[in-house]
Structure formats: C-alpha cells, structure tokens
PDB file of C-alpha atoms in Angstrom:
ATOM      1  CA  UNK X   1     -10.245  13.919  -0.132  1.00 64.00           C
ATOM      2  CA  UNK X   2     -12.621  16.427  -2.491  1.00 72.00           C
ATOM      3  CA  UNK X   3     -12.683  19.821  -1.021  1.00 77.00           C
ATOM      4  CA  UNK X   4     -11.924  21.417   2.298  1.00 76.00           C
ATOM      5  CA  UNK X   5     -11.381  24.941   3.946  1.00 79.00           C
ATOM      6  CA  UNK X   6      -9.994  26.960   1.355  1.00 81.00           C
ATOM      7  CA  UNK X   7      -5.720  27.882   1.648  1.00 79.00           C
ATOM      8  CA  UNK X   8      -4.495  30.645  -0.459  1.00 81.00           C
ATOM      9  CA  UNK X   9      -7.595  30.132  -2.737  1.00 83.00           C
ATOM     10  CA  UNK X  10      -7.507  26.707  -3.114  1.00 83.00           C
ATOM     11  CA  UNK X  11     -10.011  24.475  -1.430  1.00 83.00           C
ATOM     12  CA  UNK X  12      -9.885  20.896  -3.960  1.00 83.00           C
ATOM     13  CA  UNK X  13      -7.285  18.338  -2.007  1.00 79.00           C
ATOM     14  CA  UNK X  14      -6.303  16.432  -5.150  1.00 81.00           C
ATOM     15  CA  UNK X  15      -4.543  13.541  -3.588  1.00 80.00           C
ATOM     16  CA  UNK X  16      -1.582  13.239  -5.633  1.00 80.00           C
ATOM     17  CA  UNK X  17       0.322  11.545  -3.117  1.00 77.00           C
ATOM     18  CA  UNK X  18      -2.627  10.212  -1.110  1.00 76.00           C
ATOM     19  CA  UNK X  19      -3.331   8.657  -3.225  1.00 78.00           C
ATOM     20  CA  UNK X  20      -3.222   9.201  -6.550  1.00 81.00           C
ATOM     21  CA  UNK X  21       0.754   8.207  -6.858  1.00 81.00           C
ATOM     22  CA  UNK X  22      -0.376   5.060  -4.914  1.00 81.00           C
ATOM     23  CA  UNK X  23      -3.181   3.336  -7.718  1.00 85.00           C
ATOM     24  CA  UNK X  24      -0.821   4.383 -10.255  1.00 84.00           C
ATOM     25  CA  UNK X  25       1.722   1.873  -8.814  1.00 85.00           C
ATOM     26  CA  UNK X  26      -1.403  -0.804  -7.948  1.00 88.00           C
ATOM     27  CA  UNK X  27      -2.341  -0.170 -11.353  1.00 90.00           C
ATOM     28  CA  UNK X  28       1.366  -0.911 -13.156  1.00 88.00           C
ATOM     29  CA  UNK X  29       1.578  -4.089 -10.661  1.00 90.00           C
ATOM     30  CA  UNK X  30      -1.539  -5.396 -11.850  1.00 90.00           C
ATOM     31  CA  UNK X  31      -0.221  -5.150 -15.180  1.00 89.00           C
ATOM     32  CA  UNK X  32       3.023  -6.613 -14.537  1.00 88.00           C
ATOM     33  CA  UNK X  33       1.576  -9.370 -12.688  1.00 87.00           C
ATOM     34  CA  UNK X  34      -0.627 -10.716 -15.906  1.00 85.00           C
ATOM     35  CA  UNK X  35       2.272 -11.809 -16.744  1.00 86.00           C
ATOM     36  CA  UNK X  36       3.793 -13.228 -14.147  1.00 81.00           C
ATOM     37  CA  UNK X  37       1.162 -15.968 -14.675  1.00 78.00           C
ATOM     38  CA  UNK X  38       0.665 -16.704 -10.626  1.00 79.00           C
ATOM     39  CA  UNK X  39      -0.316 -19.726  -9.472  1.00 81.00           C
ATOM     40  CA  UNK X  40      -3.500 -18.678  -7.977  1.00 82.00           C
ATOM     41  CA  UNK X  41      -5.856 -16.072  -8.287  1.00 86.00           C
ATOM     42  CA  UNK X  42      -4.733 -12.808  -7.697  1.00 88.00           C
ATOM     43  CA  UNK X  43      -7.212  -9.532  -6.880  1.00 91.00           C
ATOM     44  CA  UNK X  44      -6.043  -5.844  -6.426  1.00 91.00           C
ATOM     45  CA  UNK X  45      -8.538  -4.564  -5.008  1.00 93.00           C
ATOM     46  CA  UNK X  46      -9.064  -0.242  -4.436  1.00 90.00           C
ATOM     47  CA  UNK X  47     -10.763   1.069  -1.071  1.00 90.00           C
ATOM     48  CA  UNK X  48     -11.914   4.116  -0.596  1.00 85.00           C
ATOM     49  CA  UNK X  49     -12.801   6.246   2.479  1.00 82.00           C
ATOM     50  CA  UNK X  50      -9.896   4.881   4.425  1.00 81.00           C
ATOM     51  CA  UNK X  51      -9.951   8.401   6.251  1.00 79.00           C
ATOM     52  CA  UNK X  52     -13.353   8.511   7.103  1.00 82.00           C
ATOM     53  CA  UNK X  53     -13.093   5.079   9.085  1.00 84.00           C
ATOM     54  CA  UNK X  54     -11.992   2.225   6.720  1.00 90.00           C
ATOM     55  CA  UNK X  55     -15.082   2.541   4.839  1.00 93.00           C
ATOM     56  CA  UNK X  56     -14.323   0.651   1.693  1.00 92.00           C
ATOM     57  CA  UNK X  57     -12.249  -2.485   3.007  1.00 95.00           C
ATOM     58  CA  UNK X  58     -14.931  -3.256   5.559  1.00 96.00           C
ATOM     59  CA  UNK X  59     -17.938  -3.048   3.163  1.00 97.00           C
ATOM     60  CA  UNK X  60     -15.303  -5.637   1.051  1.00 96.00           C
ATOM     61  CA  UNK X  61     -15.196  -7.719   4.126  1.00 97.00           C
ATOM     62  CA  UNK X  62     -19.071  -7.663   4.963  1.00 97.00           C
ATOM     63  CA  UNK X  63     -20.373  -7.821   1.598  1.00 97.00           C
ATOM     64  CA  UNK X  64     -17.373  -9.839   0.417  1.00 95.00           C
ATOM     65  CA  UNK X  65     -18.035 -10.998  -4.041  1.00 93.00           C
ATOM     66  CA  UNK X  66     -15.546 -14.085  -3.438  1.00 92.00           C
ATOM     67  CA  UNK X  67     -15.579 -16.062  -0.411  1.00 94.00           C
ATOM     68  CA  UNK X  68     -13.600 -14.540   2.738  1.00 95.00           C
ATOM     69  CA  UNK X  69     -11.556 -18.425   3.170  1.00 94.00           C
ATOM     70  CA  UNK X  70     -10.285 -18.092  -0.686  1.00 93.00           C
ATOM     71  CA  UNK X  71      -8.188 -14.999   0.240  1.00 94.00           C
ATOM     72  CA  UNK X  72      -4.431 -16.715   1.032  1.00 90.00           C
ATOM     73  CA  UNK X  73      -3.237 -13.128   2.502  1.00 92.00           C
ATOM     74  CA  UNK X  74      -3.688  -9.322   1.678  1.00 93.00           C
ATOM     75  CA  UNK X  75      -0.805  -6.952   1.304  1.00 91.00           C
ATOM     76  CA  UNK X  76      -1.491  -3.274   2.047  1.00 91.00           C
ATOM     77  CA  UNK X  77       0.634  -0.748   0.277  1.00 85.00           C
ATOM     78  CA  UNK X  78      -1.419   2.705   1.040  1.00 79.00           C
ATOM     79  CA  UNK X  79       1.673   3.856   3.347  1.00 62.00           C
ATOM     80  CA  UNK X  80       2.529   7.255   1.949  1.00 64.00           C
ATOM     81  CA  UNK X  81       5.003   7.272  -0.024  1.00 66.00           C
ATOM     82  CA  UNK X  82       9.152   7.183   0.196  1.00 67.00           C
ATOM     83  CA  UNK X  83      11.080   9.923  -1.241  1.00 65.00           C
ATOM     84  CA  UNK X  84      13.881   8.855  -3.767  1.00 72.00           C
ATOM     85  CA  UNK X  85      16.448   6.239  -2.829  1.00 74.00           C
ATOM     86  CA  UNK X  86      14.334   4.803   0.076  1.00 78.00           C
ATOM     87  CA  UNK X  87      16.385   1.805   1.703  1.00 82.00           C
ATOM     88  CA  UNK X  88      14.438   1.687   4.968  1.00 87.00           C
ATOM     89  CA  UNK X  89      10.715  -0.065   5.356  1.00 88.00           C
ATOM     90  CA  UNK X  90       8.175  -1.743   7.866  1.00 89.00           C
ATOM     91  CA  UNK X  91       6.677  -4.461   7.422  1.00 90.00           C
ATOM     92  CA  UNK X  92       3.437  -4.689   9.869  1.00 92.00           C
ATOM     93  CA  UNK X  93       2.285  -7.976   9.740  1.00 92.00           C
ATOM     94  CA  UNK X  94      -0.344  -9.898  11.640  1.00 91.00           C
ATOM     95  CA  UNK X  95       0.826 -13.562  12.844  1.00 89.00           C
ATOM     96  CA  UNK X  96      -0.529 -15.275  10.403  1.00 85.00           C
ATOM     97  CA  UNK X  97       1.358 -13.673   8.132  1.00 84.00           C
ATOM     98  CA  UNK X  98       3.570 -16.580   7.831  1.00 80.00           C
ATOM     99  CA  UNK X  99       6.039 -15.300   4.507  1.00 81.00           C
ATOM    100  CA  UNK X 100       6.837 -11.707   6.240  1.00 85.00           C
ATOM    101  CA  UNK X 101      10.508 -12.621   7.713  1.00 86.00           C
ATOM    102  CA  UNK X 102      10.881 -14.398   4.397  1.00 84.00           C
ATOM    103  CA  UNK X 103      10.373 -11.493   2.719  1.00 82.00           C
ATOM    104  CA  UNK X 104      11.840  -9.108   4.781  1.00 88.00           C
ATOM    105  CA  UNK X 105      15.171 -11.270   4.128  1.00 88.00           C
ATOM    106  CA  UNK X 106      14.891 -11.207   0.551  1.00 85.00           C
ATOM    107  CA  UNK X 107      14.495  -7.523   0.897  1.00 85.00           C
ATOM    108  CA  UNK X 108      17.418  -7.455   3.213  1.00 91.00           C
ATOM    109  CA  UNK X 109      19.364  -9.184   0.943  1.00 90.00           C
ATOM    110  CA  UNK X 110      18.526  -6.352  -1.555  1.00 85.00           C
ATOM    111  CA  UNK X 111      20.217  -3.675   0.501  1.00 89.00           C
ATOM    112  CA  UNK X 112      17.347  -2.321   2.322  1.00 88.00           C
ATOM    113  CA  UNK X 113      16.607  -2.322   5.936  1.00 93.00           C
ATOM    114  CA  UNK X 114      13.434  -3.743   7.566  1.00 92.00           C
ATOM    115  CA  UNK X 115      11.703  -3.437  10.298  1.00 93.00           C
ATOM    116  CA  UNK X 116       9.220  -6.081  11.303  1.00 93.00           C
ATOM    117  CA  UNK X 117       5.814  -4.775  12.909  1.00 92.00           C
ATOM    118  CA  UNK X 118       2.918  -5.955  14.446  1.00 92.00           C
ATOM    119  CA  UNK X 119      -0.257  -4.737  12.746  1.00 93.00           C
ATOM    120  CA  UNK X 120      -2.095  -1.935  13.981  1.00 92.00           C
ATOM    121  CA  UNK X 121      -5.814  -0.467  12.818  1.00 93.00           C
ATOM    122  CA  UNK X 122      -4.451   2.230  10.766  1.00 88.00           C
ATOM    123  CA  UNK X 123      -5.219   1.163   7.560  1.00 92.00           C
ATOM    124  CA  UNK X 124      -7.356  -1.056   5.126  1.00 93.00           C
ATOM    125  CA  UNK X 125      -5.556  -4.344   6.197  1.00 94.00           C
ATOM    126  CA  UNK X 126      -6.840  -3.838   9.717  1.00 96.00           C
ATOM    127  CA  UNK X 127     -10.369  -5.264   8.278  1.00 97.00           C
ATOM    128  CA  UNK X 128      -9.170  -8.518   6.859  1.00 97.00           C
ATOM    129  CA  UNK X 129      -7.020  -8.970   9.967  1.00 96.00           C
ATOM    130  CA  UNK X 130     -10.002  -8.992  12.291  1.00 96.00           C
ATOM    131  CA  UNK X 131     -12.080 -11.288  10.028  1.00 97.00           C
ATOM    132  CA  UNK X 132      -8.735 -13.758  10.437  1.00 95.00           C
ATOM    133  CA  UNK X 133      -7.069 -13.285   6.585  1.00 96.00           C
ATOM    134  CA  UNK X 134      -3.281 -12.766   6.721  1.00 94.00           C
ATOM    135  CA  UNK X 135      -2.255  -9.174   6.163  1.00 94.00           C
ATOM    136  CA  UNK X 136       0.759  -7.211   5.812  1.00 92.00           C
ATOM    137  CA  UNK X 137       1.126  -3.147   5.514  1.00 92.00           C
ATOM    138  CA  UNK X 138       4.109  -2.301   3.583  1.00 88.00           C
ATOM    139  CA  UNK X 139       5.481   1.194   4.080  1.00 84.00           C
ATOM    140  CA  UNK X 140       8.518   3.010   3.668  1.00 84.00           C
ATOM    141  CA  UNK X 141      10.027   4.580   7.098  1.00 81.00           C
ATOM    142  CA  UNK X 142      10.491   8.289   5.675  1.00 70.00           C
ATOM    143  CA  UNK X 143       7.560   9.544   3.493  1.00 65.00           C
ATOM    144  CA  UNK X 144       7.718  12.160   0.751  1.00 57.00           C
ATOM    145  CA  UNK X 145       5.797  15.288   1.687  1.00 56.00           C
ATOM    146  CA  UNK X 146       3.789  13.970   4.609  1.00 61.00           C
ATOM    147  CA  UNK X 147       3.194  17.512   5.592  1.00 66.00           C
ATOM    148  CA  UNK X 148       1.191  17.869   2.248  1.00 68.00           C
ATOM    149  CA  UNK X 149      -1.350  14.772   2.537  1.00 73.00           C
ATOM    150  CA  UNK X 150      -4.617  15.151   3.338  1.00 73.00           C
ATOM    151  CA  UNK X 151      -3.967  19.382   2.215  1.00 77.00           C
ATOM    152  CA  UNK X 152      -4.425  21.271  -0.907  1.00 80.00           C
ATOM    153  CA  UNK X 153      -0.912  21.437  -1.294  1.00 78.00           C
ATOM    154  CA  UNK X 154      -0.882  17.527  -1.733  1.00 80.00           C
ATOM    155  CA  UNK X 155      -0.710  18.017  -5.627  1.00 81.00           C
ATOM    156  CA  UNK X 156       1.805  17.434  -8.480  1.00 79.00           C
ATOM    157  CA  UNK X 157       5.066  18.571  -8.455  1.00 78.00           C
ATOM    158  CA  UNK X 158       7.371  18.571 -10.925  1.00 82.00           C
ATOM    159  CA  UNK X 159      10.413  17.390  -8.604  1.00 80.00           C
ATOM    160  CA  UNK X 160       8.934  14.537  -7.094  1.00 77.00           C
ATOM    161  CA  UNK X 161      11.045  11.670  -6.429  1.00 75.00           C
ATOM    162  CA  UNK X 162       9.171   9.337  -8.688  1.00 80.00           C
ATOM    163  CA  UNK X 163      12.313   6.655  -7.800  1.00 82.00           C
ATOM    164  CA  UNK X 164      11.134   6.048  -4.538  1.00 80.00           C
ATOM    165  CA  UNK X 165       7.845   5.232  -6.215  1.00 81.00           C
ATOM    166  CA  UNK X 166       9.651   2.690  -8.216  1.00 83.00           C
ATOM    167  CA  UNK X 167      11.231   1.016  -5.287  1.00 82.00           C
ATOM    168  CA  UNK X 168       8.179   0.473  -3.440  1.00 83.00           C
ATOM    169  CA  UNK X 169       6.325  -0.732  -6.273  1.00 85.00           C
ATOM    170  CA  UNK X 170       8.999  -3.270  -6.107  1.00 83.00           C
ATOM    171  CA  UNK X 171       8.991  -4.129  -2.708  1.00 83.00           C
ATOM    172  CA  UNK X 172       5.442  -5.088  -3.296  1.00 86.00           C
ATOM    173  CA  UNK X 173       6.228  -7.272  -6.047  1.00 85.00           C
ATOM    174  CA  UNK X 174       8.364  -9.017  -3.821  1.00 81.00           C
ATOM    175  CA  UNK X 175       5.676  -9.283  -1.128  1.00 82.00           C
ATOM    176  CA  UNK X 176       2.787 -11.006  -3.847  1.00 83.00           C
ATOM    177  CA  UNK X 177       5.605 -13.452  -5.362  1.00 81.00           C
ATOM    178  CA  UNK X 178       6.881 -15.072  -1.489  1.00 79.00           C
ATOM    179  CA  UNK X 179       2.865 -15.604  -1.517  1.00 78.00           C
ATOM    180  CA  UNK X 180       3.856 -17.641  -4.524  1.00 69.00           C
TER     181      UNK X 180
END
C-alpha cells in the first residue's frame, strides 16, 4: 500500500500478507503449471490498485493484449490468506462459472468444506464478470491476521502459518486443472 500515517514510528505498509504472501503463491503456480503442460493457454496475470478501485484488472479489461472471447474463465485468489490447517473456503462464482460445484466436490472430497457464493464487486474478478468472462474468487473462510492488512503491522513474522499458504495454493491448482 506504500506509506501511510505513521504507528509507533513506522509509516511503510509492506504488504506481506496483502499481498506479498499472495504473488509468491501465483508465482510458484505459474511454475508448477509449465509443467503441467495444459491444454490451452494459460495467463497469470498481477493487478494492482485493487484498493484504490480495481484499478489494474479494469485497465486489463479495457485495454485488454489478447482478445476478451479467448479468456475460458478467470480464477481470483487475492482473498487474504488462511492461517495453518485451513479446511473451510468460498467459492464466489458468477453463473457462468460452469466447473465451480465440480470443483467444490473435488475439494470436498479432500476434506475441506465449501461454501458456494455468488460473486460480489470486491475484488479483481468483479471486472471480467461484468465484461461476461467466467470468474471465480477463491478464499479461505478464516484469514490470518486480517487485523494487520492494509497496516504497518502487515509485515513478516516469523510464526506465520506458511501451511495454510500451501493449502490454498493448492486449492487453486485444483480450480485451473477442472478448467482442464
């Protein structure tokens, strides 16, 4: 978020959790999915200035560098995220989402709980929704430190609970392969 009102001396919000911790796992699913060898094209794409009015995904959508119909669905995982052994998600999906209760199965099957969503404009999906691509928001139903985002104090810590950062990461692997 860059800087803000000073608190106890410090005034640079670093964004560890939003959302540093966050392109770290888009970053290791991009690598993972090279070699998953996918059937069609696949884009991860970074926005910026979701806090300041979806800034990013809606200059993506207006000044779009492929065509708007060759994107099959975006998946939205900027939801905070889940402190250690997270079991319990939402998935916010728009209709069109057509693979959601698919994949909500598979992740019920899993051992974790879902709960199916519709979509709301709280994020960067809410842009590609309105121009008609399917989108789903993936986020976990407790969230580590949300008293710390958007706040100084949303910085590293030596105890977080870097498991719950593995589990979503695989959630969203899940998500991009029912797309499959």
């Amino acid at each position: 978020m860059g800087f803000g009102e000073p608190e106890e001396g410090d005034a640079i919000w670093n964004g560890f959790i939003d959302n540093a911790s966050g392109t770290a796992v888009v970053l290791e699913l991009a690598r993972i999915w090279e070699s998953v060898r996918p059937a069609h094209p696949v884009l991860f794409l970074f926005t910026s200035a979701e806090e300041q009015g979806l800034l990013g995904a809606n200059w993506f959508v207006h000044r779009p560098p492929v065509k708007l119909d060759r994107i099959k669905a975006v998946i939205n995982i900027d939801g905070g995220f889940p402190p250690g052994d997270i079991r319990s998600w939402n998935l916010a999906a728009s209709p069109s989402f057509r693979s959601a209760q698919k994949t909500a199965s598979r992740m019920e099957k899993n051992g974790h709980e879902v709960m199916l969503r519709p979509l709301s404009p709280d994020s960067d999906h809410w842009p590609f929704h309105k121009a008609g691509i399917p989108a789903l928001f993936l986020y976990p139903s407790r969230q580590a430190d949300s008293d710390h985002i958007h706040t100084p104090d949303d910085e590293w810590q030596d105890d977080f609970p870097f498991e719950g950062l593995r589990l979503y990461a695989e959630m969203a692997l899940l998500l991009g392969q029912s797309l499959q």
